[in-house]
Structures are given as C-alpha cells and as structure tokens.
mmCIF file of C-alpha atoms in Angstrom:
data_model
loop_
_atom_site.group_PDB
_atom_site.id
_atom_site.type_symbol
_atom_site.label_atom_id
_atom_site.label_comp_id
_atom_site.label_asym_id
_atom_site.label_seq_id
_atom_site.Cartn_x
_atom_site.Cartn_y
_atom_site.Cartn_z
ATOM 1 C CA MET A 139 105.890 188.498 136.407
ATOM 2 C CA LYS A 140 108.720 190.925 135.735
ATOM 3 C CA TYR A 141 112.305 190.091 136.624
ATOM 4 C CA GLN A 142 115.559 191.967 136.688
ATOM 5 C CA VAL A 143 117.992 189.798 134.746
ATOM 6 C CA THR A 144 121.722 190.133 135.345
ATOM 7 C CA ILE A 145 124.278 188.235 133.290
ATOM 8 C CA LYS A 146 127.361 187.781 135.455
ATOM 9 C CA SER A 147 129.483 185.727 133.070
ATOM 10 C CA ALA A 148 129.284 183.582 129.955
ATOM 11 C CA PHE A 149 132.074 181.373 128.673
ATOM 12 C CA SER A 150 132.765 178.332 126.496
ATOM 13 C CA VAL A 151 134.187 175.007 127.647
ATOM 14 C CA ASP A 152 135.130 171.851 125.781
ATOM 15 C CA GLU A 153 133.959 169.517 128.537
ATOM 16 C CA ILE A 154 131.614 169.570 131.505
ATOM 17 C CA GLU A 155 133.530 168.657 134.622
ATOM 18 C CA ASP A 156 132.251 165.695 136.623
ATOM 19 C CA TYR A 157 129.857 164.519 133.903
ATOM 20 C CA TRP A 158 131.744 161.234 133.556
ATOM 21 C CA THR A 159 131.904 159.429 136.887
ATOM 22 C CA ASP A 160 134.467 156.932 138.165
ATOM 23 C CA GLU A 161 131.814 154.257 137.659
ATOM 24 C CA ASP A 162 131.515 155.289 134.003
ATOM 25 C CA PHE A 163 135.273 155.079 133.548
ATOM 26 C CA ILE A 164 135.440 151.622 135.167
ATOM 27 C CA LYS A 165 132.612 150.269 132.999
ATOM 28 C CA LEU A 166 134.116 151.752 129.850
ATOM 29 C CA LEU A 167 137.537 150.359 130.704
ATOM 30 C CA GLU A 168 135.977 146.905 130.860
ATOM 31 C CA LYS A 169 134.500 147.428 127.391
ATOM 32 C CA PHE A 170 137.949 148.466 126.134
ATOM 33 C CA ASP A 171 139.525 145.259 127.476
ATOM 34 C CA TYR A 172 140.934 146.773 130.661
ATOM 35 C CA PRO A 173 139.108 144.989 133.508
ATOM 36 C CA ASP A 174 139.667 145.290 137.259
ATOM 37 C CA ALA A 175 140.416 149.016 137.226
ATOM 38 C CA GLU A 176 138.741 149.741 140.556
ATOM 39 C CA GLY A 177 142.052 150.091 142.339
ATOM 40 C CA ASP A 178 143.284 152.861 140.032
ATOM 41 C CA THR A 179 140.635 155.482 140.740
ATOM 42 C CA ALA A 180 143.165 158.350 140.800
ATOM 43 C CA SER A 181 143.967 157.877 137.115
ATOM 44 C CA LEU A 182 140.870 156.234 135.633
ATOM 45 C CA LYS A 183 140.444 158.861 132.935
ATOM 46 C CA GLU A 184 144.062 158.583 131.810
ATOM 47 C CA LEU A 185 143.814 154.781 131.805
ATOM 48 C CA LEU A 186 140.678 154.973 129.697
ATOM 49 C CA PHE A 187 142.369 157.253 127.157
ATOM 50 C CA MET A 188 145.244 154.795 126.916
ATOM 51 C CA ALA A 189 142.851 151.872 126.482
ATOM 52 C CA ILE A 190 140.807 153.725 123.860
ATOM 53 C CA SER A 191 143.916 154.571 121.846
ATOM 54 C CA ASP A 192 144.502 150.841 121.230
ATOM 55 C CA PHE A 193 141.293 150.787 119.171
ATOM 56 C CA GLU A 194 140.491 152.300 115.811
ATOM 57 C CA PRO A 195 138.597 155.599 116.296
ATOM 58 C CA LYS A 196 135.396 154.362 114.619
ATOM 59 C CA GLU A 197 135.371 151.197 116.726
ATOM 60 C CA ALA A 198 135.917 153.252 119.866
ATOM 61 C CA ALA A 199 133.084 155.581 118.881
ATOM 62 C CA VAL A 200 130.713 152.636 118.517
ATOM 63 C CA ILE A 201 131.690 151.330 121.962
ATOM 64 C CA VAL A 202 131.200 154.649 123.740
ATOM 65 C CA LEU A 203 127.998 155.477 121.850
ATOM 66 C CA THR A 204 126.576 152.055 122.642
ATOM 67 C CA TYR A 205 127.452 152.478 126.315
ATOM 68 C CA LYS A 206 125.791 155.866 126.558
ATOM 69 C CA LEU A 207 122.952 155.730 124.042
ATOM 70 C CA SER A 208 121.923 152.112 123.452
ATOM 71 C CA GLU A 209 118.523 152.781 125.018
ATOM 72 C CA GLN A 210 117.802 155.659 122.624
ATOM 73 C CA LEU A 211 119.495 154.479 119.404
ATOM 74 C CA ASN A 212 119.540 151.191 117.530
ATOM 75 C CA GLU A 213 122.676 149.526 116.168
ATOM 76 C CA GLY A 214 122.279 151.021 112.702
ATOM 77 C CA GLN A 215 121.883 154.536 114.049
ATOM 78 C CA ILE A 216 124.966 154.116 116.226
ATOM 79 C CA GLN A 217 126.987 152.881 113.256
ATOM 80 C CA GLN A 218 125.866 155.866 111.186
ATOM 81 C CA ILE A 219 126.690 158.372 113.918
ATOM 82 C CA SER A 220 130.113 156.793 114.452
ATOM 83 C CA ASN A 221 130.839 157.484 110.773
ATOM 84 C CA ASP A 222 129.412 161.002 110.802
ATOM 85 C CA MET A 223 131.350 162.027 113.921
ATOM 86 C CA PHE A 224 134.590 162.323 111.921
ATOM 87 C CA LEU A 225 133.077 164.827 109.494
ATOM 88 C CA ASP A 226 130.595 166.921 111.453
ATOM 89 C CA LYS A 227 129.656 167.986 114.944
ATOM 90 C CA VAL A 228 126.877 165.420 115.253
ATOM 91 C CA CYS A 229 126.154 166.698 118.752
ATOM 92 C CA GLU A 230 124.971 169.944 117.132
ATOM 93 C CA GLU A 231 123.369 168.648 113.954
ATOM 94 C CA TYR A 232 121.555 165.470 114.998
ATOM 95 C CA PRO A 233 117.816 165.990 114.362
ATOM 96 C CA GLU A 234 116.750 164.775 117.818
ATOM 97 C CA ILE A 235 117.896 167.647 120.027
ATOM 98 C CA GLY A 236 117.152 165.610 123.122
ATOM 99 C CA LEU A 237 120.300 163.607 122.327
ATOM 100 C CA HIS A 238 122.601 166.603 121.782
ATOM 101 C CA SER A 239 123.841 166.644 125.360
ATOM 102 C CA LYS A 240 124.863 162.980 125.492
ATOM 103 C CA LEU A 241 126.363 163.177 122.006
ATOM 104 C CA PHE A 242 128.422 166.171 123.113
ATOM 105 C CA HIS A 243 129.889 164.290 126.067
ATOM 106 C CA VAL A 244 130.669 161.248 123.916
ATOM 107 C CA ASN A 245 132.225 163.435 121.205
ATOM 108 C CA GLN A 246 134.448 165.308 123.630
ATOM 109 C CA LEU A 247 135.623 162.158 125.389
ATOM 110 C CA LEU A 248 136.729 160.790 122.024
ATOM 111 C CA PHE A 249 138.150 164.160 120.927
ATOM 112 C CA LYS A 250 140.458 164.222 123.938
ATOM 113 C CA ALA A 251 141.325 160.522 123.798
ATOM 114 C CA TYR A 252 142.459 160.843 120.173
ATOM 115 C CA ASN A 253 144.035 164.289 120.440
ATOM 116 C CA GLY A 254 141.721 165.977 117.990
ATOM 117 C CA LYS A 255 140.768 163.316 115.426
ATOM 118 C CA PHE A 256 137.128 164.158 116.132
ATOM 119 C CA PRO A 257 135.689 167.684 115.674
ATOM 120 C CA ASN A 258 135.908 169.825 118.787
ATOM 121 C CA ALA A 259 132.515 170.928 120.089
ATOM 122 C CA LYS A 260 131.892 173.494 122.801
ATOM 123 C CA ALA A 261 129.375 174.046 125.561
ATOM 124 C CA THR A 262 128.385 177.408 127.008
ATOM 125 C CA ILE A 263 128.082 178.128 130.713
ATOM 126 C CA VAL A 264 126.136 181.216 131.764
ATOM 127 C CA LYS A 265 126.030 182.514 135.325
ATOM 128 C CA CYS A 266 123.130 184.880 135.889
ATOM 129 C CA SER A 267 120.445 186.022 138.293
ATOM 130 C CA PHE A 268 116.696 186.502 137.993
ATOM 131 C CA THR A 269 115.302 188.843 140.644
ATOM 132 C CA PRO A 270 111.495 189.224 140.763
ATOM 133 C CA LEU A 271 110.315 192.830 140.654
ATOM 134 C CA GLU A 272 106.639 192.443 141.431
ATOM 135 C CA ASP A 273 106.152 189.642 143.895
ATOM 136 C CA GLU A 274 107.856 188.751 147.154
ATOM 137 C CA ASN A 275 107.325 185.053 146.481
ATOM 138 C CA VAL A 276 110.118 183.619 144.373
ATOM 139 C CA LYS A 277 108.719 181.389 141.622
ATOM 140 C CA GLU A 278 110.490 178.125 140.948
ATOM 141 C CA LEU A 279 111.841 178.761 137.473
ATOM 142 C CA THR A 280 111.783 176.089 134.798
ATOM 143 C CA LYS A 281 114.069 175.809 131.774
ATOM 144 C CA GLU A 282 111.275 177.333 129.699
ATOM 145 C CA ASP A 283 111.027 180.265 132.110
ATOM 146 C CA VAL A 284 114.781 180.812 132.023
ATOM 147 C CA LEU A 285 114.937 180.934 128.220
ATOM 148 C CA LYS A 286 112.016 183.341 127.976
ATOM 149 C CA LEU A 287 113.567 185.603 130.614
ATOM 150 C CA LEU A 288 116.822 185.713 128.656
ATOM 151 C CA ASN A 289 115.080 186.731 125.438
ATOM 152 C CA LYS A 290 115.576 190.514 125.633
ATOM 153 C CA GLY A 291 119.276 190.140 126.285
ATOM 154 C CA LEU A 292 119.951 187.995 123.232
ATOM 155 C CA SER A 293 120.857 189.027 119.708
ATOM 156 C CA GLU A 294 118.165 188.611 117.066
ATOM 157 C CA SER A 295 120.569 186.321 115.203
ATOM 158 C CA THR A 296 120.702 183.845 118.092
ATOM 159 C CA LEU A 297 119.655 180.428 116.794
ATOM 160 C CA ILE A 298 117.096 179.922 119.569
ATOM 161 C CA LYS A 299 115.325 183.147 118.643
ATOM 162 C CA ARG A 300 115.414 182.398 114.930
ATOM 163 C CA LEU A 301 113.965 178.897 115.305
ATOM 164 C CA PHE A 302 111.618 179.451 118.234
ATOM 165 C CA ASP A 303 110.586 183.095 117.984
ATOM 166 C CA GLN A 304 106.955 182.496 118.927
ATOM 167 C CA ALA A 305 107.796 180.313 121.918
ATOM 168 C CA MET A 306 110.413 182.803 123.145
ATOM 169 C CA THR A 307 108.275 185.933 122.812
ATOM 170 C CA GLN A 308 104.687 184.834 123.357
ATOM 171 C CA ASN A 309 102.663 183.023 125.963
ATOM 172 C CA ALA A 310 103.125 179.753 124.101
ATOM 173 C CA PRO A 311 104.366 176.312 125.156
ATOM 174 C CA PHE A 312 108.079 175.735 124.702
ATOM 175 C CA PRO A 313 108.775 172.012 125.292
ATOM 176 C CA GLU A 314 112.058 172.205 123.354
ATOM 177 C CA ALA A 315 113.510 174.265 126.215
ATOM 178 C CA GLU A 316 114.032 171.042 128.175
ATOM 179 C CA ASP A 317 116.539 169.864 125.565
ATOM 180 C CA ILE A 318 118.020 173.215 124.538
ATOM 181 C CA LEU A 319 119.182 173.911 128.091
ATOM 182 C CA TRP A 320 121.132 170.887 129.253
ATOM 183 C CA ASP A 321 121.166 171.877 132.887
ATOM 184 C CA ILE A 322 120.138 174.705 135.208
ATOM 185 C CA THR A 323 121.266 174.780 138.822
ATOM 186 C CA THR A 324 120.432 177.133 141.658
ATOM 187 C CA THR A 325 120.409 177.133 145.435
ATOM 188 C CA ASP A 326 118.040 180.079 145.931
ATOM 189 C CA ASN A 327 116.047 180.249 142.669
ATOM 190 C CA ILE A 328 117.621 183.637 141.955
ATOM 191 C CA ASP A 329 121.258 182.927 141.091
ATOM 192 C CA PHE A 330 121.581 180.340 138.321
ATOM 193 C CA THR A 331 124.216 178.445 136.401
ATOM 194 C CA ILE A 332 123.023 177.458 132.934
ATOM 195 C CA VAL A 333 124.678 174.861 130.685
ATOM 196 C CA THR A 334 123.852 174.518 127.008
ATOM 197 C CA SER A 335 125.524 173.948 123.659
ATOM 198 C CA GLU A 336 127.501 176.720 122.020
ATOM 199 C CA TYR A 337 125.423 175.791 118.982
ATOM 200 C CA TRP A 338 122.326 177.163 120.710
ATOM 201 C CA LEU A 339 123.895 179.995 122.651
ATOM 202 C CA ASN A 340 127.377 181.481 122.724
ATOM 203 C CA ARG A 341 128.697 184.412 124.683
ATOM 204 C CA ASP A 342 128.546 186.685 121.625
ATOM 205 C CA ASP A 343 124.792 186.093 121.432
ATOM 206 C CA ILE A 344 124.405 187.916 124.760
ATOM 207 C CA ILE A 345 124.143 191.629 123.948
ATOM 208 C CA ALA A 346 123.097 193.007 127.356
ATOM 209 C CA SER A 347 124.271 192.330 130.901
ATOM 210 C CA GLU A 348 121.252 193.831 132.672
ATOM 211 C CA PHE A 349 117.675 193.979 131.421
ATOM 212 C CA GLU A 350 114.101 193.192 132.391
ATOM 213 C CA GLY A 351 112.453 189.925 131.498
ATOM 214 C CA ILE A 352 108.826 188.877 131.691
ATOM 215 C CA ILE A 353 107.105 185.572 132.347
ATOM 216 C CA GLU A 354 103.477 185.671 131.318
ATOM 217 C CA GLU A 355 101.054 183.598 133.322
ATOM 218 C CA SER A 356 99.598 180.794 131.268
ATOM 219 C CA VAL A 357 95.961 181.241 130.336
ATOM 220 C CA ILE A 358 93.924 178.059 130.754
ATOM 221 C CA GLU A 359 91.047 177.915 128.316
ATOM 222 C CA GLU A 360 87.865 176.290 129.571
#
C-alpha cells in the first residue's frame, strides 16, 4: 500500500510528561525514607527530588533502577549500570534496546533530581500523518509499518537506516521496531504522535516533510 506521509513537527524533549505517575512517586518516596506521602499529591515530584538529594547519587540510582527494572535486571547488572550512568548515556548504549525506554526515564529523573550530575539524554517526538493513497480501508499501522513508511523521508546517515537497512527497505521482518519506537498514539490511524530516543532519530534526520511511503504486503511461503 502507498501512503502520503506528512511530517508536521519533530522536536526533542528531556522528559516524557506523565510517564511517572503519582503512584510511582509515592512508592519511590517510601524507598527514599519518606513514607505517608499520599496527602501531598500536589508536590510529590518535588518531595521526591528533595528525598533523593539526601542520598548519594549512586545509591539513588540503584534504588530507582531496582524499582523500575528489577524484573529485567539482576543485582549485579543494576550495580554496573548505576556506575556507568555517571559516564555515559546508558539509555542509548545499553545492548538490550528493549530497556532503552525505561533507562531513559530513570536517567532523566536522576538528572533532574541532581541538577545535572547525570548525563542529559533526549527523546524525540514526531507528529505526522499517514494517508493511504490506494485503498479506502485504513490499515491499523504497527510500529514496524510506521518506521518503514518514514524511510524515504530520513537521511541516509540516520542510525536506524544504517543498522537496519534491509528491514527498513525490503519486505523483511523488523522486530526491533517494537523497541526502537517507544510509543505511537493515534485516534484515527492517520494522524500519529511518535516517541523515540534522539539516539535513534532526531529532527535533523528528517530531510523531507512530505513524501510517499510504501508498505509491502507480506508474502507467506507455503
């Protein structure tokens, strides 16, 4: 299927609003020795930053990483990441890209709590539309579909294209798309908001605002 792709805006942010919930803040406050915070919901984030600042940065990193990633990482891995976070953007360089999103949110929470003692990472938000040109029925687009449709509007130097050229340009499976794009939201399956890491895609990687994209139908071999 052919689509008309329109990029409406692309910009960088250093946090994703509403990722951390009040429940997260309350649970984290308990772990930072500030219990019974339910009554202070208007300032939970500020209270958490104050509570975190009473701890050494590495210790705080271990606490937040354990809270968010204990089901995916063991104690040794968490200790290692807590050390590496001071030197590098672990949320961009960690080999398991499925953890990049959570590591980004942990990193940025600590970055803001400690006023810059951790490296500052960025996310990219792209607002765009995908209008089908050949079929009246609007296909429910997946993350894989969205990345392949964006291909012609991206610079050849874009990391996604350099690492996954075959998946981006051919009728080939692209399971990594689920982790490369952190979130896609739409109400009509035409207008989309895409969230990913600036590591994978930044606004300078987008070299066209309007172009045609193609999704090839998968061929099932018998």
